[in-house]
Coordinates of C-alpha atoms and ligand atoms in Angstrom, one line a residue:
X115 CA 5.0 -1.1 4.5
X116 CA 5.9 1.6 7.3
X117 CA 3.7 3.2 9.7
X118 CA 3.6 7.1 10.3
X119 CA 5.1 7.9 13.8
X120 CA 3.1 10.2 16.4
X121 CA 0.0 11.8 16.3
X122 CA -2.2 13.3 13.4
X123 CA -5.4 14.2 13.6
X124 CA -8.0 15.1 10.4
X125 CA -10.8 17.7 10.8
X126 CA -13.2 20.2 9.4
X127 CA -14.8 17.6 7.4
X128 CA -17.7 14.7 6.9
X129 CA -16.4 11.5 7.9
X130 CA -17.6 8.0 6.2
X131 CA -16.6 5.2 8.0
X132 CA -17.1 2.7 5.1
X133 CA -18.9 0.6 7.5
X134 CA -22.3 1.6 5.8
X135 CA -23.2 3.8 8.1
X136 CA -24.4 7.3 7.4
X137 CA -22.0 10.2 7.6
X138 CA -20.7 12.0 10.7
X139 CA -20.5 16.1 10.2
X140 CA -18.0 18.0 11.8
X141 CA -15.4 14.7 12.6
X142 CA -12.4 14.4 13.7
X143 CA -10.1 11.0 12.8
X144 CA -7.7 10.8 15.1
X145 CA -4.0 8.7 14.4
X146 CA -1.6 7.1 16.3
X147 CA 1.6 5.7 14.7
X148 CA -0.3 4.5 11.6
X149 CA -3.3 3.2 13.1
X150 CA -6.5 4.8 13.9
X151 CA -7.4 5.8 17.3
X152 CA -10.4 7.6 16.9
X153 CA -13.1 7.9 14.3
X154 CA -16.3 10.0 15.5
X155 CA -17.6 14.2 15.9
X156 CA -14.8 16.0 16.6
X157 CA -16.8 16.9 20.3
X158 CA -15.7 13.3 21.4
X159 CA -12.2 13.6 20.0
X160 CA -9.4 12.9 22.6
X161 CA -6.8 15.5 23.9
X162 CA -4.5 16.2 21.6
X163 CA -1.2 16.9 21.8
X164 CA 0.4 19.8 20.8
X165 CA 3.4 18.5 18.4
X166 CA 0.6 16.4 16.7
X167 CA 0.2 16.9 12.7
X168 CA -3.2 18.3 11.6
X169 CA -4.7 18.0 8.3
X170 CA -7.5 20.7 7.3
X171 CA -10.3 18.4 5.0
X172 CA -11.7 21.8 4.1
X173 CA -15.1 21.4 4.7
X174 CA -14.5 18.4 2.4
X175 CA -15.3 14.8 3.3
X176 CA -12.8 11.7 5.3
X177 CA -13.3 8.2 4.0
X178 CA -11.3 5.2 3.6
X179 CA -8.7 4.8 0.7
X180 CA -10.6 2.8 -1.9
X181 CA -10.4 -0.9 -2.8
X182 CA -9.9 -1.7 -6.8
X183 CA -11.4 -5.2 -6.9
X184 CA -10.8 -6.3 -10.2
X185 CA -6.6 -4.5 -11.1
X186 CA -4.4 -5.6 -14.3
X187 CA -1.4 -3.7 -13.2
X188 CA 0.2 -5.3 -16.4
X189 CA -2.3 -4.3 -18.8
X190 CA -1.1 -1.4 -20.5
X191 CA -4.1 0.6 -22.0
X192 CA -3.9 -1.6 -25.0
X193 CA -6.4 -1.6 -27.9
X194 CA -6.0 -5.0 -29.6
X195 CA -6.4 -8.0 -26.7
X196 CA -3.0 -9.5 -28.3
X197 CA -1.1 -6.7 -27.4
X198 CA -1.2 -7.7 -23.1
X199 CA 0.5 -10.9 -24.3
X200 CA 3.1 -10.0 -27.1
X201 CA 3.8 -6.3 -27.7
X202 CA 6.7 -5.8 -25.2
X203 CA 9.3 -8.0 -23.3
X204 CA 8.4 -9.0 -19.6
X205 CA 11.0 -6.7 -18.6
X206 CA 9.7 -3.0 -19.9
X207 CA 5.6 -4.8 -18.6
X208 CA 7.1 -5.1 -15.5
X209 CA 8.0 -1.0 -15.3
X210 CA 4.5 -0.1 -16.7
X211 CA 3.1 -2.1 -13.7
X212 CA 4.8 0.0 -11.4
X213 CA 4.0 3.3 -13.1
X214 CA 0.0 1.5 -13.4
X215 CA 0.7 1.2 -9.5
X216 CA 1.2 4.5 -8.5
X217 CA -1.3 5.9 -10.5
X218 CA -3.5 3.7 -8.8
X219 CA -2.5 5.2 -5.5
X220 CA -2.6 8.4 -6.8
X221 CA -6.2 7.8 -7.6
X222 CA -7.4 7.2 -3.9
X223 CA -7.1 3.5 -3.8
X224 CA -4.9 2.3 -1.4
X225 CA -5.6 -1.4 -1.9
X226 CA -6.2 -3.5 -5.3
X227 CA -6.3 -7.4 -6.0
X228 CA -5.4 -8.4 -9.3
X229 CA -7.5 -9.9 -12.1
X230 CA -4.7 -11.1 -13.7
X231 CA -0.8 -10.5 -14.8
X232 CA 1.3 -11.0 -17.4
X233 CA 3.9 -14.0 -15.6
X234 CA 4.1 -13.2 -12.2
X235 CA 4.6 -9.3 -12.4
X236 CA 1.9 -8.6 -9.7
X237 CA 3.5 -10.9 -7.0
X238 CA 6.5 -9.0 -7.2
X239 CA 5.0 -5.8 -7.8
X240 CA 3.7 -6.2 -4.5
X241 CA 6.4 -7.1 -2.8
X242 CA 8.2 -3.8 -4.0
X243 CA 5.2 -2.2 -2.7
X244 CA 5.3 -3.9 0.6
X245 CA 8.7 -3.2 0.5
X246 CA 8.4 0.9 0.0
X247 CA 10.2 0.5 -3.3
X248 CA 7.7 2.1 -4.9
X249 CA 4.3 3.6 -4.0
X250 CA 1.5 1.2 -4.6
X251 CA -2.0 0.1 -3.3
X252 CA -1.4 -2.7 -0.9
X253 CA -1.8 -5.4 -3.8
X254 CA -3.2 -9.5 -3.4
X255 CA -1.7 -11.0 -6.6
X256 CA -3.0 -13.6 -9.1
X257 CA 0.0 -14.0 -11.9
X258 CA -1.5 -16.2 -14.6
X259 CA -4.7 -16.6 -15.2
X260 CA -6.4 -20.3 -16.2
X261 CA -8.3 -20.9 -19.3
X262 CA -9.4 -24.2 -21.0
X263 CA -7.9 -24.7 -24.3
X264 CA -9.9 -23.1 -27.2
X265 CA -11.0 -20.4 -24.7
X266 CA -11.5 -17.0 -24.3
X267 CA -8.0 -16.4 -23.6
X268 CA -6.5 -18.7 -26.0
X269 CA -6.6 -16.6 -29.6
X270 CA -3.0 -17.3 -30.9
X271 CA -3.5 -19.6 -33.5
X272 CA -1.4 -22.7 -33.3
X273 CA 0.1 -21.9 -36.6
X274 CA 2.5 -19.3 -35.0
X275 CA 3.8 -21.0 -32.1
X276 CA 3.8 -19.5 -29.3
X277 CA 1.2 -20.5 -27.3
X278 CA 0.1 -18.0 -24.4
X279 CA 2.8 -19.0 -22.1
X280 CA 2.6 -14.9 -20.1
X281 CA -0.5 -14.1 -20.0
X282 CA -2.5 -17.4 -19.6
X283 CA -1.9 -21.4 -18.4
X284 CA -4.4 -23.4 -20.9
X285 CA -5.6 -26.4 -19.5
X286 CA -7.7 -29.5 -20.7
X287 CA -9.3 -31.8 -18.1
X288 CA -8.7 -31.3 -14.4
X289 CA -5.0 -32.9 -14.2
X290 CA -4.1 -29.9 -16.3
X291 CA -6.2 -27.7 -14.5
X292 CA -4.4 -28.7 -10.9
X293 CA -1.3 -28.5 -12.6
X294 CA -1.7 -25.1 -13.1
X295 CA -2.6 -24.5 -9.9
X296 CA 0.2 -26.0 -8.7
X297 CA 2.4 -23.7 -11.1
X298 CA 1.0 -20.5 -9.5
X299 CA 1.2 -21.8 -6.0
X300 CA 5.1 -22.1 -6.7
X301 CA 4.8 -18.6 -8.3
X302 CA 3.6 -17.1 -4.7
X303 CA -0.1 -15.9 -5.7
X304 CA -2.8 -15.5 -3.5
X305 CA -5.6 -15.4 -5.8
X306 CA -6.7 -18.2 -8.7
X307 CA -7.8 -15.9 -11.8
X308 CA -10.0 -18.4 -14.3
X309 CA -12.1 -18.3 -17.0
X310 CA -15.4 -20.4 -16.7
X311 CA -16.7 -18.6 -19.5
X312 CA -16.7 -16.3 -22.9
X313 CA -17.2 -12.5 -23.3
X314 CA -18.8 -10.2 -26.0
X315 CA -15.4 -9.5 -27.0
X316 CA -14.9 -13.0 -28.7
X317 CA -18.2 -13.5 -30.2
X318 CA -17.6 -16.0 -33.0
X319 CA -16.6 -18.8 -30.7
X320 CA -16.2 -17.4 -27.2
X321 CA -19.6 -15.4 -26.7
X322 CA -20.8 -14.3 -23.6
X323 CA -22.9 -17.3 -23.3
X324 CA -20.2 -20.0 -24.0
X325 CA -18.0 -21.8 -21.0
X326 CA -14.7 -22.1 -21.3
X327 CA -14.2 -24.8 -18.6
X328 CA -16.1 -27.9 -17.1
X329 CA -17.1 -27.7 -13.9
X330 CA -14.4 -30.9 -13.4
X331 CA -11.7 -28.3 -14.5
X332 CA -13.3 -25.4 -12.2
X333 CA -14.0 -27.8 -9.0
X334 CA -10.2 -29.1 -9.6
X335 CA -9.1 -25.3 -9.3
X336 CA -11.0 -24.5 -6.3
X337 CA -10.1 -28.0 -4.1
X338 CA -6.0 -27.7 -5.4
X339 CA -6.4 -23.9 -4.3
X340 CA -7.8 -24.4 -1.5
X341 CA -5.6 -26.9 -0.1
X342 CA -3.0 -24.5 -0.4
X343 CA -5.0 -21.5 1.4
X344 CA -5.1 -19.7 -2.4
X345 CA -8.5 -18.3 -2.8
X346 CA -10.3 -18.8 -6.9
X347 CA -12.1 -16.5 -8.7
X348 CA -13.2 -16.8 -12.6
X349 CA -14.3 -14.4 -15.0
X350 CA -18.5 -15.3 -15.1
X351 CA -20.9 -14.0 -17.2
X352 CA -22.8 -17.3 -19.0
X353 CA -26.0 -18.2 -16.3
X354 CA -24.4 -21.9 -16.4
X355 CA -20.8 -20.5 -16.0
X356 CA -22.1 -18.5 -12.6
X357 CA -23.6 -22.2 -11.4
X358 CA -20.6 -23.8 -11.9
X359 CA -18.5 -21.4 -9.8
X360 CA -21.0 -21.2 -7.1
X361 CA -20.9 -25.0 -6.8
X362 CA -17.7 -25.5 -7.4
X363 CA -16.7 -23.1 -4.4
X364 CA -15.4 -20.0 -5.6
X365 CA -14.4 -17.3 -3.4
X366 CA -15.7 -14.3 -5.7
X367 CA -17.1 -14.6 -9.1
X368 CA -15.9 -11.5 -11.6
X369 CA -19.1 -10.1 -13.6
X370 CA -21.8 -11.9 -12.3
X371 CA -23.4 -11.0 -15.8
X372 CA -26.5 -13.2 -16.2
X373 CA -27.5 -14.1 -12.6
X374 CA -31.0 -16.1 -12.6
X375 CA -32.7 -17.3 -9.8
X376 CA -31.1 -20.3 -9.0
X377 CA -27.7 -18.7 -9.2
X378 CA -28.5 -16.1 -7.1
X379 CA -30.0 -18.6 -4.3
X380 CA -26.5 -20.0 -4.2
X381 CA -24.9 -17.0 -4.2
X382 CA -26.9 -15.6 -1.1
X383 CA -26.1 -19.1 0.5
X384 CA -22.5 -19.2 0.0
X385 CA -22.4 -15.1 0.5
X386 CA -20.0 -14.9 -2.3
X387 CA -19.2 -11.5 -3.1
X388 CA -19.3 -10.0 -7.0
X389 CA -17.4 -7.3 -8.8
X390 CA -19.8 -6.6 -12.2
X391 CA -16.9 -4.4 -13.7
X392 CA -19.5 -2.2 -15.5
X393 CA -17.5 0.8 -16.7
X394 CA -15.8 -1.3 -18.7
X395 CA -18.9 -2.4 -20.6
X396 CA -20.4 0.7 -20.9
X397 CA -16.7 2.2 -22.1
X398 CA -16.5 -0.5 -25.2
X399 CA -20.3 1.0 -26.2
X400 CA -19.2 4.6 -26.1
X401 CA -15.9 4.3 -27.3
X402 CA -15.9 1.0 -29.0
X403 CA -16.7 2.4 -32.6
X404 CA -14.2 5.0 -32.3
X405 CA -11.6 2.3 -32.3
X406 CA -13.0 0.0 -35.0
X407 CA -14.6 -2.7 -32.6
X408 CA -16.9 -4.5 -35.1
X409 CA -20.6 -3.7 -34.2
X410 CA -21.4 -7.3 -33.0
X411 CA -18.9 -6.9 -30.3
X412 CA -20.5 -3.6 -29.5
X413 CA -24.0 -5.2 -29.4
X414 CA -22.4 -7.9 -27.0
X415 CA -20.9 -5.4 -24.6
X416 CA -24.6 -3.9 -24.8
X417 CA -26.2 -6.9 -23.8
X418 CA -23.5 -7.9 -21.0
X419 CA -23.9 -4.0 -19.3
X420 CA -27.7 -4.1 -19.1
X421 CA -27.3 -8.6 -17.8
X422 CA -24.8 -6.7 -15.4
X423 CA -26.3 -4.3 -14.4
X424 CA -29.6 -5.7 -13.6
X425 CA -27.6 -8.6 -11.9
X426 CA -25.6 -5.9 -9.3
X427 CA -29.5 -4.4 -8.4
X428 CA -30.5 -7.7 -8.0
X429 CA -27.5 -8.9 -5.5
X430 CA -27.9 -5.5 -3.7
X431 CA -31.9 -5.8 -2.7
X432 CA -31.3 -9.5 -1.7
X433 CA -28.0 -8.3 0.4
X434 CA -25.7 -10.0 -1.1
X435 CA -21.8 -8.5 -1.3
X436 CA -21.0 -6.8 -4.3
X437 CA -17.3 -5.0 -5.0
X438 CA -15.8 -2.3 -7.0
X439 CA -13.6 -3.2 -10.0
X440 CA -13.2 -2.2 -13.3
X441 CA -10.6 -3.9 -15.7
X442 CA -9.4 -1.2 -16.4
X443 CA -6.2 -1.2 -19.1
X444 CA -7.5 -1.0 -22.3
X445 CA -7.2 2.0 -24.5
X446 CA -11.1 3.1 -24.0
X447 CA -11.1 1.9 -20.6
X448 CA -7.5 3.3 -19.3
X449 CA -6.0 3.0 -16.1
X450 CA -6.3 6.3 -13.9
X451 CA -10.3 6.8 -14.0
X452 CA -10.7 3.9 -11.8
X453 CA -13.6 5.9 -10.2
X454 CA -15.5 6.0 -12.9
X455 CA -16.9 2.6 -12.1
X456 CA -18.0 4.4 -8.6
X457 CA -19.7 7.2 -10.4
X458 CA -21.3 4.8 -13.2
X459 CA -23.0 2.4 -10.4
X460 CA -24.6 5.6 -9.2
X461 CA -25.9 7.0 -11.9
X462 CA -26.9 4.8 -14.8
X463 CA -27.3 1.6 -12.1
X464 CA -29.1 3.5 -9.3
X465 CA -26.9 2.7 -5.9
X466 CA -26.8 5.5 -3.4
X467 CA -23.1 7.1 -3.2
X468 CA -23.1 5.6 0.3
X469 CA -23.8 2.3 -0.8
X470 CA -21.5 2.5 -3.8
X471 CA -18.1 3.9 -0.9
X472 CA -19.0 1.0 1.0
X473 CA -18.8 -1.4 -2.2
X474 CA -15.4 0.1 -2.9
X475 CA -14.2 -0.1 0.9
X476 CA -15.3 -1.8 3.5
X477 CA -16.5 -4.9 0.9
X478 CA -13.4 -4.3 -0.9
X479 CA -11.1 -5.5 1.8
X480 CA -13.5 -8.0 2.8
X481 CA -12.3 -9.9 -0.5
X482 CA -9.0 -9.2 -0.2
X483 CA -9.8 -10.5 3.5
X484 CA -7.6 -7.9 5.1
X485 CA -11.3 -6.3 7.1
X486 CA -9.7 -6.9 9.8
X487 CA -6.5 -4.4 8.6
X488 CA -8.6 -2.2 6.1
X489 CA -11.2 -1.3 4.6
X490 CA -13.1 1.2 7.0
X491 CA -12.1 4.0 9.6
X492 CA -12.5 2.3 13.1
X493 CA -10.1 2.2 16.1
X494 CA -7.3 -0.2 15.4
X495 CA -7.2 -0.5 11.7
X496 CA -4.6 0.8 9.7
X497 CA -5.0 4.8 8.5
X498 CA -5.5 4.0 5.0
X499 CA -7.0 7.3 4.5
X500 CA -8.7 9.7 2.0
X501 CA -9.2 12.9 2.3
X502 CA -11.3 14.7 -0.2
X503 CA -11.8 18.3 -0.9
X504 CA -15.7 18.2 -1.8
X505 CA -19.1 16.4 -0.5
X506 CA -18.6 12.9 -1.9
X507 CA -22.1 11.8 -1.1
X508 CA -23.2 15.0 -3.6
X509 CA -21.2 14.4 -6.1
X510 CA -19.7 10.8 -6.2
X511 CA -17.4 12.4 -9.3
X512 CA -15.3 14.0 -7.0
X513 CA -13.5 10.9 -6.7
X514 CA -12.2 11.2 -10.5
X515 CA -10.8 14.1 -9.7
X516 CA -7.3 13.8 -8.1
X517 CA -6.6 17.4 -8.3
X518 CA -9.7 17.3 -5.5
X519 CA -7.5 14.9 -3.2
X520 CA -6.0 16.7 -0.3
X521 CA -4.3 13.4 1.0
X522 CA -4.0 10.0 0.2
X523 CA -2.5 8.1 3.5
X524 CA -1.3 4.8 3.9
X525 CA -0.4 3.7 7.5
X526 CA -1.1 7.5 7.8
X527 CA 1.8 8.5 5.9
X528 CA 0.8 11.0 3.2
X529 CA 1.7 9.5 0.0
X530 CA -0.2 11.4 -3.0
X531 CA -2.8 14.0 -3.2
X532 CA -2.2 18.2 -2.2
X533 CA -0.2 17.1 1.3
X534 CA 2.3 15.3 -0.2
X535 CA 5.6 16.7 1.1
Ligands
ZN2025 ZN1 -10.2 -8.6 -15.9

């Protein structure tokens, strides 16, 4: 991805690092050829030159481009769950992944890791993106996801042959299991997508407390991944499906739902971050009867956003990681209001706005582990760069509201929001 050239410099606004510390009035960010150079109140800015470019916030507040944890660039706002597998050809997915993409950019975030893709869309999605092909957040891929047979992910009957061969690799026992592994190691992801256990959304025979794979299957994941520097993640809500992960060795768990105890003990040991998704939940309870879902689903979804959210608290107080994410996709739950999970976490789970930016930044890149590249506004790192017209830390919805962006930078180059040239 290119880097701006020269000097720009951002004022007249709040500045949030991302780094959890509180914010700095009257900043300045100052950036050299892409990468941050200064970051503090605009009295300790450096000289700067005259031909630089200068970007009026407004008044308005600048923070680092968000992280979308938990992205299905191939998931196409569908309503029934058979649709992300069957409804269209690879080839027109593919383009709705790279209009998914830019909207997601569009949106503030400047960096996403995928939950999951139909084949291996998302590896080459972000290769396009890496590429300046198209505008994108700067993506970490996963391509399949892993499910044990008879699991969450596996609801084609066997009657109409044909198996879930895009969307999902079903395994049974842990050769099948690294074989799959294998398979998406070949396929260039970075990230192992699984499902340990069910979801209200399957609640005759995949519930929200069923597993969907031994720990012999999950610990066969994790070493095979591993050994080839791919990082595992599965899709947790079950108490006993959280355990397994934890001891297995999972690099982030997805949900977190029912966290007890025990399984939070091993999550503060291992410091294994979580991204509840909780919009989501609280999207199939608002919207769900709208669109049909049968009132035991809606129950489910009830139960998993009050597990979920009492879980996130939870992990918060003890100082654990948690990230931003939200599945969004689905029809109720489409892509484009990606902040929405931001604004939900503050007000129906009770995180300060501060803690909630640094969720969706600084931890954000942390999982991706590109902290080092992203994530927060501090000398060195890449100007990936939001620049809001608003107080943020008043009204966390302001982040919904692209209309309110004055620039969304990558590498400092202005690539969506008011500035765009
Ligand atoms: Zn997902």
């Amino acid at each position: 991805m290119k880097l701006a050239q020269g000097t720009t410099v951002i004022r007249n606004g709040q500045l949030i690092t991302g780094t959890g510390a509180g914010p700095i009035r009257d900043a300045a960010l100052v950036i050299q050829d892409g990468k941050i150079a200064y970051a503090g109140p605009v009295a300790g800015a450096p000289p700067i030159p005259p031909d630089a470019q200068r970007v009026d916030a407004r008044g308005g507040t600048i923070m680092p481009g968000l992280v979308e944890a938990h992205f299905h660039p191939t998931y196409f706002n569908v309503a029934a769950l058979e649709d992300l597998d069957i409804k269209y050809p690879v080839e027109y997915v593919t383009l709705l992944a790279a209009a998914n993409a830019r909207l997601a950019l569009e949106c503030g975030y400047t960096a996403a890791r995928s939950g999951g893709s139909l084949f291996n869309i998302d590896v080459w999605l972000k290769r396009a993106i890496e590429d300046d092909i198209f505008i994108g957040p700067r993506l970490a891929a996963s391509g399949r996801e892993i499910c044990g047979v008879g699991g969450l992910m596996d609801w084609n009957p066997d009657y109409r042959k044909i198996g879930m061969e895009g969307l999902v690799l079903l395994v049974n026992g842990p050769d099948e299991a690294r074989a799959a592994v294998r398979k998406l190691v070949k396929d260039g992801v970075e990230w192992v997508k699984t499902y340990p256990t069910g979801d209200a959304a399957a609640p005759d025979t995949n519930d929200h407390h069923t597993l969907c794979m031994t720990f012999e299957e999950m610990h066969a994941c994790v070493a095979t991944a591993h050994n080839h520097n791919l990082k595992v993640t599965g899709h947790c809500r079950a108490t006993e499906g959280i355990k397994n992960a934890l001891r297995a060795g999972y690099d982030t768990l997805e949900h977190g739902t029912f966290m007890d105890q025990k399984a939070l003990d091993l999550l503060l040991e291992r410091n294994t971050p979580v991204v509840p998704a909780l919009q989501f939940e609280y999207a199939s309870i608002v919207h769900g009867p709208e669109i049909g879902m049968p009132e035991r689903v809606v129950d489910g979804h009830k139960e998993t956003l009050e597990g979920g959210a009492d879980s996130a608290r939870m992990i918060l107080k003890a100082g654990g990681r948690l990230g931003m994410g939200g599945d969004y996709g689905f029809a109720w739950n489409p892509h484009g209001t990606y902040a929405k999970e931001l604004t939900f976490f503050v007000r129906h789970v009770g995180f300060s706005p501060l803690d909630t930016i640094t969720c969706a930044t600084k931890t954000g890149a942390e999982i991706l582990e590109r902290d080092k590249e992203i994530g927060t506004l501090e000398p060195g790192k890449l100007a990936d760069v939001l620049v809001v017209d608003g107080d943020v830390l008043a009204d966390i919805s302001l982040l919904e509201d692209r209309s309110r962006f004055i620039a969304v930078m990558q590498g400092g180059i202005v690539k969506a929001g008011a500035l765009r040239p």
